[in-house]
Short mmCIF file of C-alpha atoms in Angstrom, two decimals:
data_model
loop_
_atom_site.label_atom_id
_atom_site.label_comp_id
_atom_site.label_asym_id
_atom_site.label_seq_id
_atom_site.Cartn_x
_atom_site.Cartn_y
_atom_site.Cartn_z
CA UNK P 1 -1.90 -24.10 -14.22
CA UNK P 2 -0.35 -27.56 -13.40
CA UNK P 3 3.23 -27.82 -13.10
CA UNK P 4 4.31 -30.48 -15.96
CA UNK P 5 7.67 -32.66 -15.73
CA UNK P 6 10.52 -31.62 -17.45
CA UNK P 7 14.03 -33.70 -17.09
CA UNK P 8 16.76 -31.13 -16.29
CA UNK P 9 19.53 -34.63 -16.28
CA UNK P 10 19.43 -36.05 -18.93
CA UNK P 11 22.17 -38.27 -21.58
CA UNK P 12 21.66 -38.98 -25.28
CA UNK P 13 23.81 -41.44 -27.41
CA UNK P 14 26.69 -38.68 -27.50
CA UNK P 15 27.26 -39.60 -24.07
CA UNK P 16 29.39 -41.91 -24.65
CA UNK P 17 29.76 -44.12 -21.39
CA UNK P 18 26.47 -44.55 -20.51
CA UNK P 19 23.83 -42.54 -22.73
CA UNK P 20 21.29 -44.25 -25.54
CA UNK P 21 18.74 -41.89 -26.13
CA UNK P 22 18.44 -40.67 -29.84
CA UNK P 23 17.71 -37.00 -30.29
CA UNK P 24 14.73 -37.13 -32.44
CA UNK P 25 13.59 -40.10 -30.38
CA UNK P 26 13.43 -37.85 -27.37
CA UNK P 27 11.41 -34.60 -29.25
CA UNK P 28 9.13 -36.86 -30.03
CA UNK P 29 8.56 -38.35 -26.92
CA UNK P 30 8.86 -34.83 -25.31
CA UNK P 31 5.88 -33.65 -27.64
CA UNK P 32 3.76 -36.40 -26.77
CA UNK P 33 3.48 -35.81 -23.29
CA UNK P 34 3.08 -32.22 -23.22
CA UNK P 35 7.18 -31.31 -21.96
CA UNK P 36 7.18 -27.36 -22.23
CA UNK P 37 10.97 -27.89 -21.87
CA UNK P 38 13.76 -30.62 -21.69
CA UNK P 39 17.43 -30.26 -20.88
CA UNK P 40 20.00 -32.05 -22.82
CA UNK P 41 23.12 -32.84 -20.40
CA UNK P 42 25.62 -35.43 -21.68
CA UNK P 43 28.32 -36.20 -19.65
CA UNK P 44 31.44 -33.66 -20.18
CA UNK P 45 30.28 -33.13 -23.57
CA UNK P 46 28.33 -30.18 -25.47
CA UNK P 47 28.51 -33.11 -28.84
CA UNK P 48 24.52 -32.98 -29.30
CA UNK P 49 23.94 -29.60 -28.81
CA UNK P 50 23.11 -28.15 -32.34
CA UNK P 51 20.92 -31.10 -33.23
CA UNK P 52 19.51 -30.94 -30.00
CA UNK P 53 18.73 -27.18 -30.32
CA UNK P 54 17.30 -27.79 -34.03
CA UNK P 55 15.08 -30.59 -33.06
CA UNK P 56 13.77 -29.08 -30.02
CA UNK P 57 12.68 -25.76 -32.02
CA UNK P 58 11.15 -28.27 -34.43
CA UNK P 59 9.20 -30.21 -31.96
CA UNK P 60 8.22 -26.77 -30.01
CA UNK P 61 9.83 -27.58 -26.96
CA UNK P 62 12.70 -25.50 -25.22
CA UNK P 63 15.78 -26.71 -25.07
CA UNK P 64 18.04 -26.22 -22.14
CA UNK P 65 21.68 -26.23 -22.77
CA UNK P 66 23.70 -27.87 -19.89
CA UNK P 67 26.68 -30.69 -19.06
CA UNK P 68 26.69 -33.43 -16.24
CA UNK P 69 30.52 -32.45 -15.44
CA UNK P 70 33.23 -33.82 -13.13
CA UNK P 71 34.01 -31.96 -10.60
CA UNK P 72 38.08 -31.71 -9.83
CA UNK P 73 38.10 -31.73 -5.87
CA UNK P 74 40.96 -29.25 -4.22
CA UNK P 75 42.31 -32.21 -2.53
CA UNK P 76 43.93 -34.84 -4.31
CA UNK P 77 43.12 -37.50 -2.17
CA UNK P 78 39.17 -37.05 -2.61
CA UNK P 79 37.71 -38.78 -5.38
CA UNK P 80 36.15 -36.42 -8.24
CA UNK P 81 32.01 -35.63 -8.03
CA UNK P 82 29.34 -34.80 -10.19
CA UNK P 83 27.66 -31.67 -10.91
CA UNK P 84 24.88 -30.59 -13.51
CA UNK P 85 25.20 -26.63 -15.15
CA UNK P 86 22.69 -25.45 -17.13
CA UNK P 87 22.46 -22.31 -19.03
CA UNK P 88 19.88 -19.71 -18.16
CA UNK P 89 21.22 -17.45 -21.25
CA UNK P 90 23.71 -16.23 -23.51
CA UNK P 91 26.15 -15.52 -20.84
CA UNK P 92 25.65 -19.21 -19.20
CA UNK P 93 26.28 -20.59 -22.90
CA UNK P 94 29.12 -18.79 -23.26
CA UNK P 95 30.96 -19.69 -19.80
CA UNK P 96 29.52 -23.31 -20.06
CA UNK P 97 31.72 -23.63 -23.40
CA UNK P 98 34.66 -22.26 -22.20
CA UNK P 99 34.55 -24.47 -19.00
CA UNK P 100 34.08 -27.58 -20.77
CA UNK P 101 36.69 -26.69 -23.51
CA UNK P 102 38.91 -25.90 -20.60
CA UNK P 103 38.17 -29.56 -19.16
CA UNK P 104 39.57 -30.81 -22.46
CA UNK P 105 42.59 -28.95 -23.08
CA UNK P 106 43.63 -28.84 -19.27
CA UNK P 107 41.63 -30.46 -17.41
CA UNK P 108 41.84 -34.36 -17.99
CA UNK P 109 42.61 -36.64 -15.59
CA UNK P 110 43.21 -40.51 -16.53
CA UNK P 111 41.66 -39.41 -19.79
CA UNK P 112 38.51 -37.93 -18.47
CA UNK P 113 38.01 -34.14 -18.13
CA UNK P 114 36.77 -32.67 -15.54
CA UNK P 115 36.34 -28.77 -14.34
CA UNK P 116 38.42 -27.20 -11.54
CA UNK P 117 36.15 -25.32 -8.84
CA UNK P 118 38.73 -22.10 -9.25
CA UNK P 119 37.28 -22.11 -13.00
CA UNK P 120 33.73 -22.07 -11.75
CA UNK P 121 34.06 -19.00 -9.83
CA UNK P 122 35.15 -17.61 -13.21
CA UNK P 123 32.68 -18.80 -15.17
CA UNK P 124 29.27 -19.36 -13.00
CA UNK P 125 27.46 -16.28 -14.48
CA UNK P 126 24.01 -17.58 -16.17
CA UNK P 127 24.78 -21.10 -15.36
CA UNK P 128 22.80 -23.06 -12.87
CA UNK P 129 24.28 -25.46 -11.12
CA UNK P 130 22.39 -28.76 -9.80
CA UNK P 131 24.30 -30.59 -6.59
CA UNK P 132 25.36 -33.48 -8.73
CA UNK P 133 22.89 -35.99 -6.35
CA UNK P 134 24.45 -38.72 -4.57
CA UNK P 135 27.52 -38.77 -6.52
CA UNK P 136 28.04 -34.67 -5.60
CA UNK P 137 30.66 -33.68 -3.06
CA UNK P 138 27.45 -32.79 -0.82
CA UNK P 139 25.58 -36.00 -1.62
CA UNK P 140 28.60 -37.94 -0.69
CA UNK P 141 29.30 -35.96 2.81
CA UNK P 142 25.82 -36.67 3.48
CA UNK P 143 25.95 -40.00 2.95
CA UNK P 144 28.74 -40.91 5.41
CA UNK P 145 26.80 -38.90 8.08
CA UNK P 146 29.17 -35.82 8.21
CA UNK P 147 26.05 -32.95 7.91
CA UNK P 148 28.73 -30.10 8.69
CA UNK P 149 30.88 -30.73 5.92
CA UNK P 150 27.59 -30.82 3.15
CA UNK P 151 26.94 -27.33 5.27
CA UNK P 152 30.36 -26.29 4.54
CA UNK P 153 29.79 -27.20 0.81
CA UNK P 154 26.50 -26.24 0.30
CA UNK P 155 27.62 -22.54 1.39
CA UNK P 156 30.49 -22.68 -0.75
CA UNK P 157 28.56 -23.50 -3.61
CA UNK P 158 25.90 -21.17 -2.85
CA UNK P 159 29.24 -18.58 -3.27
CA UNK P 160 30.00 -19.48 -6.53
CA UNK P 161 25.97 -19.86 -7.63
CA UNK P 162 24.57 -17.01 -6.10
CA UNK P 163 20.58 -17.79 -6.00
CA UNK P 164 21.57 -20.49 -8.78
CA UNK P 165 22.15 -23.21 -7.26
CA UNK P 166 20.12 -26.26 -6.14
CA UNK P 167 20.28 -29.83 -4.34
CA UNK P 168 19.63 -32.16 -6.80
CA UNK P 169 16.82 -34.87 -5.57
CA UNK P 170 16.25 -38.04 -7.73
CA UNK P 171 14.48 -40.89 -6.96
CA UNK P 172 15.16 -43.93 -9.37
CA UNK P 173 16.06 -46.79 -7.42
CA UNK P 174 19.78 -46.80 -7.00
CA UNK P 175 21.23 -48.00 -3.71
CA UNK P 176 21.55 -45.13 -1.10
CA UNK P 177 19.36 -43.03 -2.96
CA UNK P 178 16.47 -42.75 -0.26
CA UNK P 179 18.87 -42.33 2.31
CA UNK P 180 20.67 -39.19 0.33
CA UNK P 181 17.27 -37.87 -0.58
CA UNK P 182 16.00 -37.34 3.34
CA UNK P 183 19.36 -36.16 4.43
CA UNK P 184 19.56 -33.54 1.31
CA UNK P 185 15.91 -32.29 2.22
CA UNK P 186 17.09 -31.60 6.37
CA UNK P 187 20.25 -30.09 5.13
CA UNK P 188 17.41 -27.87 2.83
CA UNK P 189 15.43 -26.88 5.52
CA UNK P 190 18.76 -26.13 7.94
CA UNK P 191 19.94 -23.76 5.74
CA UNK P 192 16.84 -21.88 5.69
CA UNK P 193 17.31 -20.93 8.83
#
């Protein structure tokens, strides 16, 4: 069987900074190319979900819940960074909600909420967790050259994800994108070893 694309980042309209896709826009385009599966992951926000969920049913095609979240560093002097979760189940559903409710009601920072890693290791059952890219706290330690602090990170995460999570490769252009992507594939293959 071939392996067929399916878009595990991805923002509709109800992201509200940057996202213009319309759900029923997307099922249909999802149908007619054959997606088995598309995940719906506006930024900080679960908004879309139900109609989401009821279109994708509709259209055949299963939905994956998730949220491109900000990341609150421990340090107050780094800058926040980007992380995908997705939920593998009920469980993942369940602590995905609570940690982006949580980002509301106690998490905002200059009116944007982000999620505190100490919540994470609360709430990572069922949730997969993508690196965030460039814009994750690995992408960025790769991209000023400092390999042993994305090492550092990558094990940490690996802490909180056991076997769930993943370095998140894109390729659309953007400016240091190519040079993230190589470095994220050597740190890959280092930590096999």
């Amino acid at each position: 069987m071939n392996p067929r694309f399916v878009h595990l980042r991805l923002h509709t309209e109800y992201s509200l900074v940057d996202g213009m896709v319309r759900v029923k826009q997307l099922m249909k385009t999802a149908a007619g190319q054959g997606m088995p599966a598309v995940a719906l992951t506006d930024q900080c926000n679960l908004f879309a979900m139900v109609k989401f969920y009821k279109a994708a049913m509709a259209a055949g095609i299963k939905p994956i819940i998730g949220v491109d979240a900000w990341i609150r560093p421990a340090l107050e002097s780094e800058p926040p960074s980007r992380m995908v979760l997705l939920c593998m189940n009920n469980t993942g559903y369940l602590n995905l909600t609570q940690l982006v409710s949580r980002s509301y009601l106690d998490g905002q920072h200059a009116g944007v909420p982000m999620i505190e890693v100490d919540w994470l290791r609360e709430h990572s059952t069922g949730l997969i967790a993508l690196s965030g890219g460039r814009e994750g706290d690995i992408g960025r330690a790769l991209l000023t050259g400092n390999m042993m602090h994305a090492r550092e990170l990558l094990r940490a995460w690996q802490q909180i994800f056991p076997d769930s999570f993943y370095l998140e490769l894109q390729r659309t252009g953007r400016e240091g994108e190519e040079e993230y992507l190589h470095a994220a594939v050597t740190l890959a293959l280092a930590s096999q070893t």
